[in-house]
PDB file of C-alpha atoms in Angstrom:
ATOM      1  CA  MET A   1      22.693 -19.619  -8.698  1.00  0.00           C
ATOM      2  CA  SER A   2      20.180 -21.698  -6.639  1.00  0.00           C
ATOM      3  CA  PRO A   3      17.960 -19.803  -4.330  1.00  0.00           C
ATOM      4  CA  GLU A   4      19.342 -19.387  -0.699  1.00  0.00           C
ATOM      5  CA  ILE A   5      17.467 -21.252   1.823  1.00  0.00           C
ATOM      6  CA  GLN A   6      16.972 -19.582   5.390  1.00  0.00           C
ATOM      7  CA  LEU A   7      15.271 -20.366   8.693  1.00  0.00           C
ATOM      8  CA  ALA A   8      12.396 -17.785   9.228  1.00  0.00           C
ATOM      9  CA  GLY A   9      12.259 -17.861  12.954  1.00  0.00           C
ATOM     10  CA  ILE A  10      12.087 -20.319  15.975  1.00  0.00           C
ATOM     11  CA  HIS A  11      12.637 -23.836  15.111  1.00  0.00           C
ATOM     12  CA  PRO A  12      10.686 -26.514  17.189  1.00  0.00           C
ATOM     13  CA  ARG A  13      12.003 -28.338  20.205  1.00  0.00           C
ATOM     14  CA  SER A  14      11.931 -32.120  20.285  1.00  0.00           C
ATOM     15  CA  GLU A  15       9.390 -33.906  22.478  1.00  0.00           C
ATOM     16  CA  LYS A  16      12.308 -34.916  24.777  1.00  0.00           C
ATOM     17  CA  LEU A  17      13.356 -31.299  25.275  1.00  0.00           C
ATOM     18  CA  ILE A  18       9.811 -30.104  25.639  1.00  0.00           C
ATOM     19  CA  GLU A  19       9.257 -32.739  28.425  1.00  0.00           C
ATOM     20  CA  LEU A  20      12.587 -31.813  30.147  1.00  0.00           C
ATOM     21  CA  THR A  21      11.614 -28.043  30.175  1.00  0.00           C
ATOM     22  CA  ARG A  22       8.183 -28.960  31.642  1.00  0.00           C
ATOM     23  CA  SER A  23       9.884 -31.124  34.284  1.00  0.00           C
ATOM     24  CA  TYR A  24      12.311 -28.370  35.150  1.00  0.00           C
ATOM     25  CA  GLU A  25       9.298 -25.856  35.599  1.00  0.00           C
ATOM     26  CA  ARG A  26       7.859 -28.462  38.160  1.00  0.00           C
ATOM     27  CA  ALA A  27      11.243 -28.525  39.836  1.00  0.00           C
ATOM     28  CA  LYS A  28      11.742 -32.244  39.032  1.00  0.00           C
ATOM     29  CA  THR A  29      14.610 -31.827  36.699  1.00  0.00           C
ATOM     30  CA  SER A  30      17.820 -29.830  37.024  1.00  0.00           C
ATOM     31  CA  TRP A  31      18.663 -26.977  34.479  1.00  0.00           C
ATOM     32  CA  ASN A  32      21.781 -28.731  33.624  1.00  0.00           C
ATOM     33  CA  GLN A  33      19.798 -31.615  31.938  1.00  0.00           C
ATOM     34  CA  VAL A  34      17.875 -29.057  30.086  1.00  0.00           C
ATOM     35  CA  GLU A  35      21.062 -27.341  28.925  1.00  0.00           C
ATOM     36  CA  ILE A  36      22.664 -30.497  27.692  1.00  0.00           C
ATOM     37  CA  GLN A  37      19.615 -31.365  25.568  1.00  0.00           C
ATOM     38  CA  LEU A  38      19.382 -27.831  24.181  1.00  0.00           C
ATOM     39  CA  GLU A  39      22.929 -27.737  23.269  1.00  0.00           C
ATOM     40  CA  GLN A  40      22.573 -31.163  21.504  1.00  0.00           C
ATOM     41  CA  GLU A  41      19.587 -30.064  19.469  1.00  0.00           C
ATOM     42  CA  THR A  42      21.160 -26.722  18.612  1.00  0.00           C
ATOM     43  CA  ARG A  43      24.308 -28.473  17.253  1.00  0.00           C
ATOM     44  CA  GLU A  44      22.033 -30.875  15.241  1.00  0.00           C
ATOM     45  CA  LEU A  45      20.113 -28.072  13.650  1.00  0.00           C
ATOM     46  CA  ILE A  46      23.292 -26.054  12.868  1.00  0.00           C
ATOM     47  CA  LYS A  47      24.655 -29.144  11.190  1.00  0.00           C
ATOM     48  CA  LEU A  48      21.496 -29.775   9.193  1.00  0.00           C
ATOM     49  CA  GLN A  49      21.672 -26.181   7.892  1.00  0.00           C
ATOM     50  CA  GLU A  50      25.432 -26.854   6.960  1.00  0.00           C
ATOM     51  CA  ASN A  51      24.520 -29.997   5.064  1.00  0.00           C
ATOM     52  CA  LEU A  52      21.717 -28.228   3.255  1.00  0.00           C
ATOM     53  CA  SER A  53      24.009 -25.564   2.215  1.00  0.00           C
ATOM     54  CA  PHE A  54      22.573 -22.663   4.134  1.00  0.00           C
ATOM     55  CA  LYS A  55      24.433 -19.400   3.458  1.00  0.00           C
ATOM     56  CA  HIS A  56      23.136 -17.728   6.680  1.00  0.00           C
ATOM     57  CA  VAL A  57      23.048 -20.059   9.717  1.00  0.00           C
ATOM     58  CA  SER A  58      20.811 -19.610  12.721  1.00  0.00           C
ATOM     59  CA  ASP A  59      20.813 -21.374  16.047  1.00  0.00           C
ATOM     60  CA  GLY A  60      17.074 -21.796  15.723  1.00  0.00           C
ATOM     61  CA  ALA A  61      16.427 -19.841  18.975  1.00  0.00           C
ATOM     62  CA  LEU A  62      15.499 -23.162  20.596  1.00  0.00           C
ATOM     63  CA  ALA A  63      16.085 -21.575  24.009  1.00  0.00           C
ATOM     64  CA  TRP A  64      13.396 -18.747  23.500  1.00  0.00           C
ATOM     65  CA  GLN A  65      10.180 -19.296  25.353  1.00  0.00           C
ATOM     66  CA  ASP A  66       8.259 -17.057  22.819  1.00  0.00           C
ATOM     67  CA  GLN A  67       8.921 -14.609  19.939  1.00  0.00           C
ATOM     68  CA  LEU A  68       8.779 -11.452  22.341  1.00  0.00           C
ATOM     69  CA  ARG A  69      10.283 -12.424  25.594  1.00  0.00           C
ATOM     70  CA  PRO A  70      14.186 -12.060  25.051  1.00  0.00           C
ATOM     71  CA  ILE A  71      13.718  -8.606  23.610  1.00  0.00           C
ATOM     72  CA  ALA A  72      11.034  -7.583  26.159  1.00  0.00           C
ATOM     73  CA  ARG A  73      13.455  -8.592  29.035  1.00  0.00           C
ATOM     74  CA  SER A  74      16.160  -6.521  27.508  1.00  0.00           C
ATOM     75  CA  LEU A  75      14.080  -3.346  27.539  1.00  0.00           C
ATOM     76  CA  LYS A  76      14.001  -0.880  30.442  1.00  0.00           C
ATOM     77  CA  GLY A  77      10.471   0.362  31.030  1.00  0.00           C
ATOM     78  CA  VAL A  78       9.063  -2.973  30.216  1.00  0.00           C
ATOM     79  CA  GLU A  79       7.960  -5.664  32.692  1.00  0.00           C
ATOM     80  CA  SER A  80       6.937  -9.336  32.156  1.00  0.00           C
ATOM     81  CA  GLY A  81       3.445  -9.797  33.682  1.00  0.00           C
ATOM     82  CA  THR A  82       1.765 -13.065  34.259  1.00  0.00           C
ATOM     83  CA  ARG A  83      -0.692 -12.605  31.367  1.00  0.00           C
ATOM     84  CA  TYR A  84      -0.429 -14.708  28.281  1.00  0.00           C
ATOM     85  CA  SER A  85      -1.930 -14.046  24.966  1.00  0.00           C
ATOM     86  CA  ARG A  86      -2.459 -16.170  21.989  1.00  0.00           C
ATOM     87  CA  TRP A  87       0.089 -15.787  19.212  1.00  0.00           C
ATOM     88  CA  PHE A  88      -2.205 -14.722  16.358  1.00  0.00           C
ATOM     89  CA  ASP A  89      -4.377 -17.615  15.234  1.00  0.00           C
ATOM     90  CA  THR A  90      -2.038 -20.363  16.437  1.00  0.00           C
ATOM     91  CA  ASN A  91      -2.230 -22.702  19.340  1.00  0.00           C
ATOM     92  CA  THR A  92       0.930 -21.154  21.102  1.00  0.00           C
ATOM     93  CA  PHE A  93       0.955 -18.196  23.473  1.00  0.00           C
ATOM     94  CA  TYR A  94       3.425 -15.428  24.381  1.00  0.00           C
ATOM     95  CA  GLN A  95       3.900 -13.608  27.661  1.00  0.00           C
ATOM     96  CA  LYS A  96       2.574 -10.144  27.086  1.00  0.00           C
ATOM     97  CA  PRO A  97       5.052  -7.327  27.862  1.00  0.00           C
ATOM     98  CA  ILE A  98       3.750  -4.518  30.072  1.00  0.00           C
ATOM     99  CA  VAL A  99       5.052  -0.900  29.367  1.00  0.00           C
ATOM    100  CA  LYS A 100       5.302   0.783  32.694  1.00  0.00           C
ATOM    101  CA  GLY A 101       8.042   3.507  31.897  1.00  0.00           C
ATOM    102  CA  LYS A 102       9.980   5.180  29.150  1.00  0.00           C
ATOM    103  CA  ILE A 103      11.516   2.387  26.974  1.00  0.00           C
ATOM    104  CA  SER A 104      15.336   2.262  26.417  1.00  0.00           C
ATOM    105  CA  ALA A 105      17.717  -0.523  25.827  1.00  0.00           C
ATOM    106  CA  GLY A 106      18.826  -2.211  29.069  1.00  0.00           C
ATOM    107  CA  ASP A 107      21.754  -4.586  29.853  1.00  0.00           C
ATOM    108  CA  THR A 108      21.716  -6.968  26.620  1.00  0.00           C
ATOM    109  CA  ASP A 109      23.080 -10.321  27.227  1.00  0.00           C
ATOM    110  CA  PRO A 110      23.745 -11.755  23.845  1.00  0.00           C
ATOM    111  CA  LYS A 111      23.251 -15.272  25.353  1.00  0.00           C
ATOM    112  CA  ASN A 112      19.610 -14.523  25.821  1.00  0.00           C
ATOM    113  CA  PHE A 113      19.379 -14.062  22.094  1.00  0.00           C
ATOM    114  CA  LEU A 114      21.745 -16.577  20.578  1.00  0.00           C
ATOM    115  CA  GLN A 115      23.985 -19.374  21.447  1.00  0.00           C
ATOM    116  CA  THR A 116      27.220 -17.629  20.067  1.00  0.00           C
ATOM    117  CA  GLU A 117      29.422 -20.448  21.438  1.00  0.00           C
ATOM    118  CA  LEU A 118      27.749 -23.100  19.295  1.00  0.00           C
ATOM    119  CA  LEU A 119      27.867 -20.875  16.173  1.00  0.00           C
ATOM    120  CA  THR A 120      31.819 -20.710  16.286  1.00  0.00           C
ATOM    121  CA  GLY A 121      33.020 -20.877  12.694  1.00  0.00           C
ATOM    122  CA  GLU A 122      29.859 -19.527  11.148  1.00  0.00           C
ATOM    123  CA  ARG A 123      30.721 -16.218   9.643  1.00  0.00           C
ATOM    124  CA  ASN A 124      27.168 -15.352   8.365  1.00  0.00           C
ATOM    125  CA  ARG A 125      24.965 -15.682  11.365  1.00  0.00           C
ATOM    126  CA  LYS A 126      21.206 -14.770  11.179  1.00  0.00           C
ATOM    127  CA  ILE A 127      18.757 -13.955  13.945  1.00  0.00           C
ATOM    128  CA  THR A 128      14.981 -13.317  13.855  1.00  0.00           C
ATOM    129  CA  LEU A 129      13.632 -10.453  16.068  1.00  0.00           C
ATOM    130  CA  PRO A 130      10.098  -9.066  16.276  1.00  0.00           C
ATOM    131  CA  GLY A 131       9.908  -5.602  14.474  1.00  0.00           C
ATOM    132  CA  PRO A 132       9.254  -2.535  16.468  1.00  0.00           C
ATOM    133  CA  TYR A 133       5.687  -2.064  15.276  1.00  0.00           C
ATOM    134  CA  THR A 134       4.772  -5.725  16.271  1.00  0.00           C
ATOM    135  CA  ILE A 135       6.317  -5.309  19.592  1.00  0.00           C
ATOM    136  CA  SER A 136       4.415  -2.129  20.350  1.00  0.00           C
ATOM    137  CA  GLN A 137       1.241  -3.522  19.122  1.00  0.00           C
ATOM    138  CA  LEU A 138       1.415  -6.756  21.223  1.00  0.00           C
ATOM    139  CA  SER A 139       2.445  -4.927  24.369  1.00  0.00           C
ATOM    140  CA  GLU A 140       0.073  -3.497  26.926  1.00  0.00           C
ATOM    141  CA  ASN A 141       0.798   0.112  27.296  1.00  0.00           C
ATOM    142  CA  LYS A 142       0.415   1.791  30.673  1.00  0.00           C
ATOM    143  CA  HIS A 143       2.794   4.661  30.267  1.00  0.00           C
ATOM    144  CA  TYR A 144       2.768   6.487  26.934  1.00  0.00           C
ATOM    145  CA  GLU A 145      -0.145   8.912  26.111  1.00  0.00           C
ATOM    146  CA  ASN A 146       0.880   9.054  22.518  1.00  0.00           C
ATOM    147  CA  TYR A 147       1.436   5.861  20.482  1.00  0.00           C
ATOM    148  CA  PRO A 148       4.176   7.260  18.174  1.00  0.00           C
ATOM    149  CA  ASP A 149       6.273   7.988  21.236  1.00  0.00           C
ATOM    150  CA  LEU A 150       6.021   4.447  22.250  1.00  0.00           C
ATOM    151  CA  LEU A 151       6.577   3.088  18.825  1.00  0.00           C
ATOM    152  CA  PHE A 152       9.757   5.224  18.231  1.00  0.00           C
ATOM    153  CA  ASP A 153      11.133   4.542  21.738  1.00  0.00           C
ATOM    154  CA  VAL A 154      10.858   0.828  20.850  1.00  0.00           C
ATOM    155  CA  ALA A 155      12.726   1.192  17.655  1.00  0.00           C
ATOM    156  CA  LEU A 156      15.532   3.313  19.184  1.00  0.00           C
ATOM    157  CA  ALA A 157      16.066   0.673  21.976  1.00  0.00           C
ATOM    158  CA  GLU A 158      15.840  -2.248  19.494  1.00  0.00           C
ATOM    159  CA  ARG A 159      18.491  -0.529  17.268  1.00  0.00           C
ATOM    160  CA  GLU A 160      20.881  -0.442  20.166  1.00  0.00           C
ATOM    161  CA  ILE A 161      20.195  -4.083  20.975  1.00  0.00           C
ATOM    162  CA  ILE A 162      20.916  -5.039  17.217  1.00  0.00           C
ATOM    163  CA  ARG A 163      24.080  -3.019  17.446  1.00  0.00           C
ATOM    164  CA  ARG A 164      25.200  -5.185  20.272  1.00  0.00           C
ATOM    165  CA  LEU A 165      24.212  -8.402  18.517  1.00  0.00           C
ATOM    166  CA  ARG A 166      26.204  -7.287  15.436  1.00  0.00           C
ATOM    167  CA  ASN A 167      29.268  -7.343  17.617  1.00  0.00           C
ATOM    168  CA  GLU A 168      28.462 -10.986  18.116  1.00  0.00           C
ATOM    169  CA  GLY A 169      28.858 -11.709  14.452  1.00  0.00           C
ATOM    170  CA  VAL A 170      25.296 -11.471  13.370  1.00  0.00           C
ATOM    171  CA  SER A 171      25.273 -10.209   9.793  1.00  0.00           C
ATOM    172  CA  LEU A 172      21.511 -10.660   8.900  1.00  0.00           C
ATOM    173  CA  PHE A 173      18.680  -9.499  10.967  1.00  0.00           C
ATOM    174  CA  GLN A 174      15.031 -10.624  10.078  1.00  0.00           C
ATOM    175  CA  LEU A 175      12.468  -8.173  11.557  1.00  0.00           C
ATOM    176  CA  SER A 176       9.297  -9.966  11.827  1.00  0.00           C
ATOM    177  CA  GLU A 177       6.197  -7.680  11.370  1.00  0.00           C
ATOM    178  CA  PRO A 178       3.062  -9.718  11.288  1.00  0.00           C
ATOM    179  CA  CYS A 179       1.013  -6.936  12.604  1.00  0.00           C
ATOM    180  CA  LEU A 180       1.491  -5.058   9.419  1.00  0.00           C
ATOM    181  CA  VAL A 181      -0.823  -7.563   7.641  1.00  0.00           C
ATOM    182  CA  TYR A 182      -2.737  -9.300  10.323  1.00  0.00           C
ATOM    183  CA  GLN A 183      -4.856  -7.412  12.948  1.00  0.00           C
ATOM    184  CA  PRO A 184      -8.032  -9.260  13.898  1.00  0.00           C
ATOM    185  CA  TYR A 185      -6.797  -8.789  17.555  1.00  0.00           C
ATOM    186  CA  ARG A 186      -7.629  -5.037  17.359  1.00  0.00           C
ATOM    187  CA  GLU A 187     -11.100  -3.471  17.750  1.00  0.00           C
ATOM    188  CA  SER A 188     -10.325  -1.003  14.848  1.00  0.00           C
ATOM    189  CA  PHE A 189      -8.029  -1.829  12.046  1.00  0.00           C
ATOM    190  CA  ARG A 190      -4.953   0.417  11.491  1.00  0.00           C
ATOM    191  CA  ASP A 191      -5.300   3.313   9.129  1.00  0.00           C
ATOM    192  CA  GLN A 192      -2.736   4.510   6.497  1.00  0.00           C
ATOM    193  CA  SER A 193      -1.206   7.161   8.912  1.00  0.00           C
ATOM    194  CA  GLU A 194      -0.417   4.184  11.325  1.00  0.00           C
ATOM    195  CA  VAL A 195       1.261   2.355   8.387  1.00  0.00           C
ATOM    196  CA  GLU A 196       3.366   5.242   7.668  1.00  0.00           C
ATOM    197  CA  LEU A 197       4.419   5.554  11.253  1.00  0.00           C
ATOM    198  CA  ALA A 198       5.309   1.724  11.301  1.00  0.00           C
ATOM    199  CA  LEU A 199       7.509   2.069   8.134  1.00  0.00           C
ATOM    200  CA  LYS A 200       9.284   5.193   9.510  1.00  0.00           C
ATOM    201  CA  ALA A 201      10.077   3.371  12.782  1.00  0.00           C
ATOM    202  CA  ILE A 202      11.402   0.491  10.676  1.00  0.00           C
ATOM    203  CA  ARG A 203      13.385   2.912   8.471  1.00  0.00           C
ATOM    204  CA  SER A 204      15.063   4.544  11.521  1.00  0.00           C
ATOM    205  CA  MET A 205      16.460   1.113  12.585  1.00  0.00           C
ATOM    206  CA  VAL A 206      17.886  -0.034   9.184  1.00  0.00           C
ATOM    207  CA  GLU A 207      18.899   2.931   7.208  1.00  0.00           C
ATOM    208  CA  ASP A 208      22.645   2.850   8.380  1.00  0.00           C
ATOM    209  CA  ASN A 209      22.997  -0.906   7.441  1.00  0.00           C
ATOM    210  CA  PRO A 210      20.466  -1.642   4.718  1.00  0.00           C
ATOM    211  CA  ARG A 211      22.009  -4.879   3.562  1.00  0.00           C
ATOM    212  CA  GLU A 212      21.728  -6.503   6.950  1.00  0.00           C
ATOM    213  CA  PHE A 213      17.896  -6.472   7.166  1.00  0.00           C
ATOM    214  CA  VAL A 214      14.906  -8.372   6.011  1.00  0.00           C
ATOM    215  CA  VAL A 215      11.391  -7.462   6.951  1.00  0.00           C
ATOM    216  CA  GLN A 216       9.283 -10.645   7.088  1.00  0.00           C
ATOM    217  CA  THR A 217       5.513 -10.450   6.958  1.00  0.00           C
ATOM    218  CA  TYR A 218       3.096 -13.390   7.672  1.00  0.00           C
ATOM    219  CA  PHE A 219      -0.339 -14.527   8.572  1.00  0.00           C
ATOM    220  CA  GLY A 220      -1.836 -11.889   6.184  1.00  0.00           C
ATOM    221  CA  ASP A 221      -1.838 -10.646   2.502  1.00  0.00           C
ATOM    222  CA  VAL A 222       1.120  -8.114   1.926  1.00  0.00           C
ATOM    223  CA  ALA A 223       0.219  -7.279  -1.755  1.00  0.00           C
ATOM    224  CA  ARG A 224      -1.021  -3.694  -1.045  1.00  0.00           C
ATOM    225  CA  LEU A 225       1.781  -2.934   1.342  1.00  0.00           C
ATOM    226  CA  LEU A 226       4.545  -4.540  -0.839  1.00  0.00           C
ATOM    227  CA  PRO A 227       5.546  -1.373  -2.649  1.00  0.00           C
ATOM    228  CA  LYS A 228       5.963   0.685   0.436  1.00  0.00           C
ATOM    229  CA  LEU A 229       8.144  -2.170   2.056  1.00  0.00           C
ATOM    230  CA  LEU A 230      10.328  -2.325  -1.089  1.00  0.00           C
ATOM    231  CA  ASP A 231      10.914   1.260  -0.821  1.00  0.00           C
ATOM    232  CA  LEU A 232      12.728   0.728   2.543  1.00  0.00           C
ATOM    233  CA  PRO A 233      16.490   0.669   2.642  1.00  0.00           C
ATOM    234  CA  ILE A 234      16.792  -3.157   3.268  1.00  0.00           C
ATOM    235  CA  TYR A 235      17.986  -6.301   1.588  1.00  0.00           C
ATOM    236  CA  GLY A 236      14.755  -7.957   1.087  1.00  0.00           C
ATOM    237  CA  VAL A 237      11.158  -8.495   2.122  1.00  0.00           C
ATOM    238  CA  GLY A 238       9.520 -11.661   3.323  1.00  0.00           C
ATOM    239  CA  ILE A 239       6.210 -12.887   1.809  1.00  0.00           C
ATOM    240  CA  ASP A 240       3.679 -15.383   3.258  1.00  0.00           C
ATOM    241  CA  LEU A 241       2.796 -17.092  -0.078  1.00  0.00           C
ATOM    242  CA  PHE A 242      -0.188 -18.815   1.562  1.00  0.00           C
ATOM    243  CA  GLU A 243      -1.820 -15.726   2.527  1.00  0.00           C
ATOM    244  CA  THR A 244      -0.675 -13.278  -0.391  1.00  0.00           C
ATOM    245  CA  ASP A 245      -2.470 -12.840  -3.705  1.00  0.00           C
ATOM    246  CA  ILE A 246       0.460 -12.592  -6.133  1.00  0.00           C
ATOM    247  CA  SER A 247      -1.981 -11.933  -8.959  1.00  0.00           C
ATOM    248  CA  SER A 248      -2.374  -8.360  -7.696  1.00  0.00           C
ATOM    249  CA  PHE A 249       1.505  -7.639  -7.413  1.00  0.00           C
ATOM    250  CA  GLY A 250       2.251  -6.093 -10.839  1.00  0.00           C
ATOM    251  CA  GLU A 251       5.807  -5.104 -11.467  1.00  0.00           C
ATOM    252  CA  HIS A 252       7.849  -3.765  -8.554  1.00  0.00           C
ATOM    253  CA  PRO A 253      11.288  -2.525  -8.045  1.00  0.00           C
ATOM    254  CA  ALA A 254      13.882  -5.475  -7.880  1.00  0.00           C
ATOM    255  CA  LYS A 255      14.774  -6.480  -4.496  1.00  0.00           C
ATOM    256  CA  ALA A 256      15.540  -9.771  -2.698  1.00  0.00           C
ATOM    257  CA  VAL A 257      12.292 -11.730  -1.864  1.00  0.00           C
ATOM    258  CA  VAL A 258      12.218 -14.144   1.090  1.00  0.00           C
ATOM    259  CA  LEU A 259       9.382 -16.553  -0.278  1.00  0.00           C
ATOM    260  CA  GLY A 260       7.449 -18.128   2.472  1.00  0.00           C
ATOM    261  CA  VAL A 261       6.694 -21.056   0.368  1.00  0.00           C
ATOM    262  CA  VAL A 262       6.322 -23.855   3.000  1.00  0.00           C
ATOM    263  CA  ASP A 263       3.505 -23.573   5.516  1.00  0.00           C
ATOM    264  CA  SER A 264       4.595 -23.449   9.125  1.00  0.00           C
ATOM    265  CA  ARG A 265       1.128 -24.318  10.407  1.00  0.00           C
ATOM    266  CA  GLU A 266       0.550 -27.319   8.141  1.00  0.00           C
ATOM    267  CA  SER A 267       2.069 -30.741   8.939  1.00  0.00           C
ATOM    268  CA  TYR A 268       2.021 -31.769   5.235  1.00  0.00           C
ATOM    269  CA  VAL A 269       5.475 -31.577   3.719  1.00  0.00           C
ATOM    270  CA  GLU A 270       5.381 -29.775   0.563  1.00  0.00           C
ATOM    271  CA  ASP A 271       6.599 -31.629  -2.627  1.00  0.00           C
ATOM    272  CA  PRO A 272       9.895 -29.988  -3.690  1.00  0.00           C
ATOM    273  CA  ARG A 273       8.815 -29.987  -7.306  1.00  0.00           C
ATOM    274  CA  TRP A 274       5.669 -28.006  -6.306  1.00  0.00           C
ATOM    275  CA  ILE A 275       7.786 -25.453  -4.371  1.00  0.00           C
ATOM    276  CA  ALA A 276      10.218 -24.986  -7.320  1.00  0.00           C
ATOM    277  CA  ASP A 277       7.304 -24.709  -9.827  1.00  0.00           C
ATOM    278  CA  THR A 278       5.646 -22.317  -7.519  1.00  0.00           C
ATOM    279  CA  ALA A 279       8.669 -20.066  -7.234  1.00  0.00           C
ATOM    280  CA  ARG A 280       9.094 -19.951 -11.087  1.00  0.00           C
ATOM    281  CA  LYS A 281       5.639 -18.769 -11.475  1.00  0.00           C
ATOM    282  CA  PHE A 282       6.130 -16.137  -8.871  1.00  0.00           C
ATOM    283  CA  CYS A 283       9.333 -14.943 -10.732  1.00  0.00           C
ATOM    284  CA  ASP A 284       7.530 -14.868 -13.985  1.00  0.00           C
ATOM    285  CA  GLN A 285       5.213 -12.362 -12.574  1.00  0.00           C
ATOM    286  CA  VAL A 286       7.313 -10.339 -10.119  1.00  0.00           C
ATOM    287  CA  ASP A 287      10.772  -8.576 -10.903  1.00  0.00           C
ATOM    288  CA  VAL A 288      13.046 -10.439  -8.299  1.00  0.00           C
ATOM    289  CA  GLN A 289      16.632  -9.405  -7.928  1.00  0.00           C
ATOM    290  CA  GLU A 290      17.370 -12.338  -5.494  1.00  0.00           C
ATOM    291  CA  LEU A 291      15.219 -15.195  -4.245  1.00  0.00           C
ATOM    292  CA  VAL A 292      15.370 -16.834  -0.910  1.00  0.00           C
ATOM    293  CA  PHE A 293      13.253 -19.798   0.009  1.00  0.00           C
ATOM    294  CA  ALA A 294      11.928 -20.065   3.480  1.00  0.00           C
ATOM    295  CA  SER A 295       8.882 -21.085   5.657  1.00  0.00           C
ATOM    296  CA  ASN A 296       6.150 -18.393   5.838  1.00  0.00           C
ATOM    297  CA  SER A 297       6.873 -18.080   9.641  1.00  0.00           C
ATOM    298  CA  ASP A 298       8.317 -19.777  12.599  1.00  0.00           C
ATOM    299  CA  LEU A 299       8.463 -23.566  12.229  1.00  0.00           C
ATOM    300  CA  LYS A 300       7.946 -23.887  16.066  1.00  0.00           C
ATOM    301  CA  PHE A 301       4.344 -24.795  15.520  1.00  0.00           C
ATOM    302  CA  LEU A 302       5.182 -28.161  14.040  1.00  0.00           C
ATOM    303  CA  PRO A 303       6.938 -31.316  15.281  1.00  0.00           C
ATOM    304  CA  GLN A 304      10.626 -31.177  14.866  1.00  0.00           C
ATOM    305  CA  GLU A 305      10.799 -34.005  12.564  1.00  0.00           C
ATOM    306  CA  ILE A 306       8.272 -32.456  10.216  1.00  0.00           C
ATOM    307  CA  ALA A 307      10.105 -29.053  10.313  1.00  0.00           C
ATOM    308  CA  ASN A 308      13.303 -30.718   9.436  1.00  0.00           C
ATOM    309  CA  GLN A 309      11.762 -32.369   6.583  1.00  0.00           C
ATOM    310  CA  LYS A 310      10.326 -29.103   5.347  1.00  0.00           C
ATOM    311  CA  LEU A 311      13.924 -27.526   5.307  1.00  0.00           C
ATOM    312  CA  GLU A 312      15.067 -30.753   3.271  1.00  0.00           C
ATOM    313  CA  ALA A 313      12.257 -29.961   0.795  1.00  0.00           C
ATOM    314  CA  LEU A 314      13.305 -26.357   0.438  1.00  0.00           C
ATOM    315  CA  SER A 315      16.891 -27.407  -0.332  1.00  0.00           C
ATOM    316  CA  LYS A 316      15.853 -29.939  -2.938  1.00  0.00           C
ATOM    317  CA  ALA A 317      13.446 -27.344  -4.443  1.00  0.00           C
ATOM    318  CA  SER A 318      16.277 -24.845  -4.606  1.00  0.00           C
ATOM    319  CA  GLU A 319      18.238 -27.354  -6.718  1.00  0.00           C
ATOM    320  CA  LEU A 320      15.248 -28.047  -8.991  1.00  0.00           C
ATOM    321  CA  PHE A 321      14.372 -24.279  -9.400  1.00  0.00           C
ATOM    322  CA  GLU A 322      17.765 -23.717 -10.901  1.00  0.00           C
ATOM    323  CA  GLU A 323      17.612 -26.831 -13.100  1.00  0.00           C
ATOM    324  CA  GLY A 324      14.291 -25.636 -14.488  1.00  0.00           C
ATOM    325  CA  ARG A 325      15.262 -22.041 -15.296  1.00  0.00           C
TER     326      ARG A 325
END
């Protein structure tokens, strides 16, 4: 069977939708105009995934302003300030959550997370959420004296939000944890005890429904951490192939691998033959139970046309991969 293809996060908006959104923020355009364009582009993206034979379909989170905001606004004890921080080493920014009280799940409106009405008929729905460690790392803590208390309250609250989204037909949850592998934003790098805390928090979220979760890492080398991630009760692990040294992998227990084999920060569209060949070399070295092709992170950093071409390249590469096995 050919490798599955998946969206790995937020898909880019068109220039028209970006301009409409900016115009709305300046009170020059009605929200109705933005909604019409947003719905049109979401339908087009869903149709593209169907045409490319995606098994799990996402709405692309085109309505999300940044990777953290929907979940931050669904948490009690968290406020949205006016401070914006750079999203790792990209040219995009996120609104920094401010923790001012004990965190718990607040009122969760599924419409803030996915456009359920546009996914009607799609039985296998996927959504990408920031993992609890990344949320806690990228928030400003003004309440908790002990970091573990913050981390595990985030995990408990996110677990409840996921339960509610599961009721909306979501069958695959990607927990994005770039902070596990990329931390130049910190004055001191995390130690092993903090890694163990992060993994324990993730485990507390996924252990009851292991087949529903993928933990995705990006913007850093996951090689040293991979054995511990593969030990989690999850369906699969996501790897940023542009940052990870696979020569140091060795053999690991079989598990699904989401191979981030197209670069979300590079406008060059990868050749499907190169993608297929790279995936074969990866499988020759690493014991893979199941393989998924994806971008290494959100494609939102690229023009929409380029992002769509990268999805098409992944689809063609999936066919070539199977032919060459």
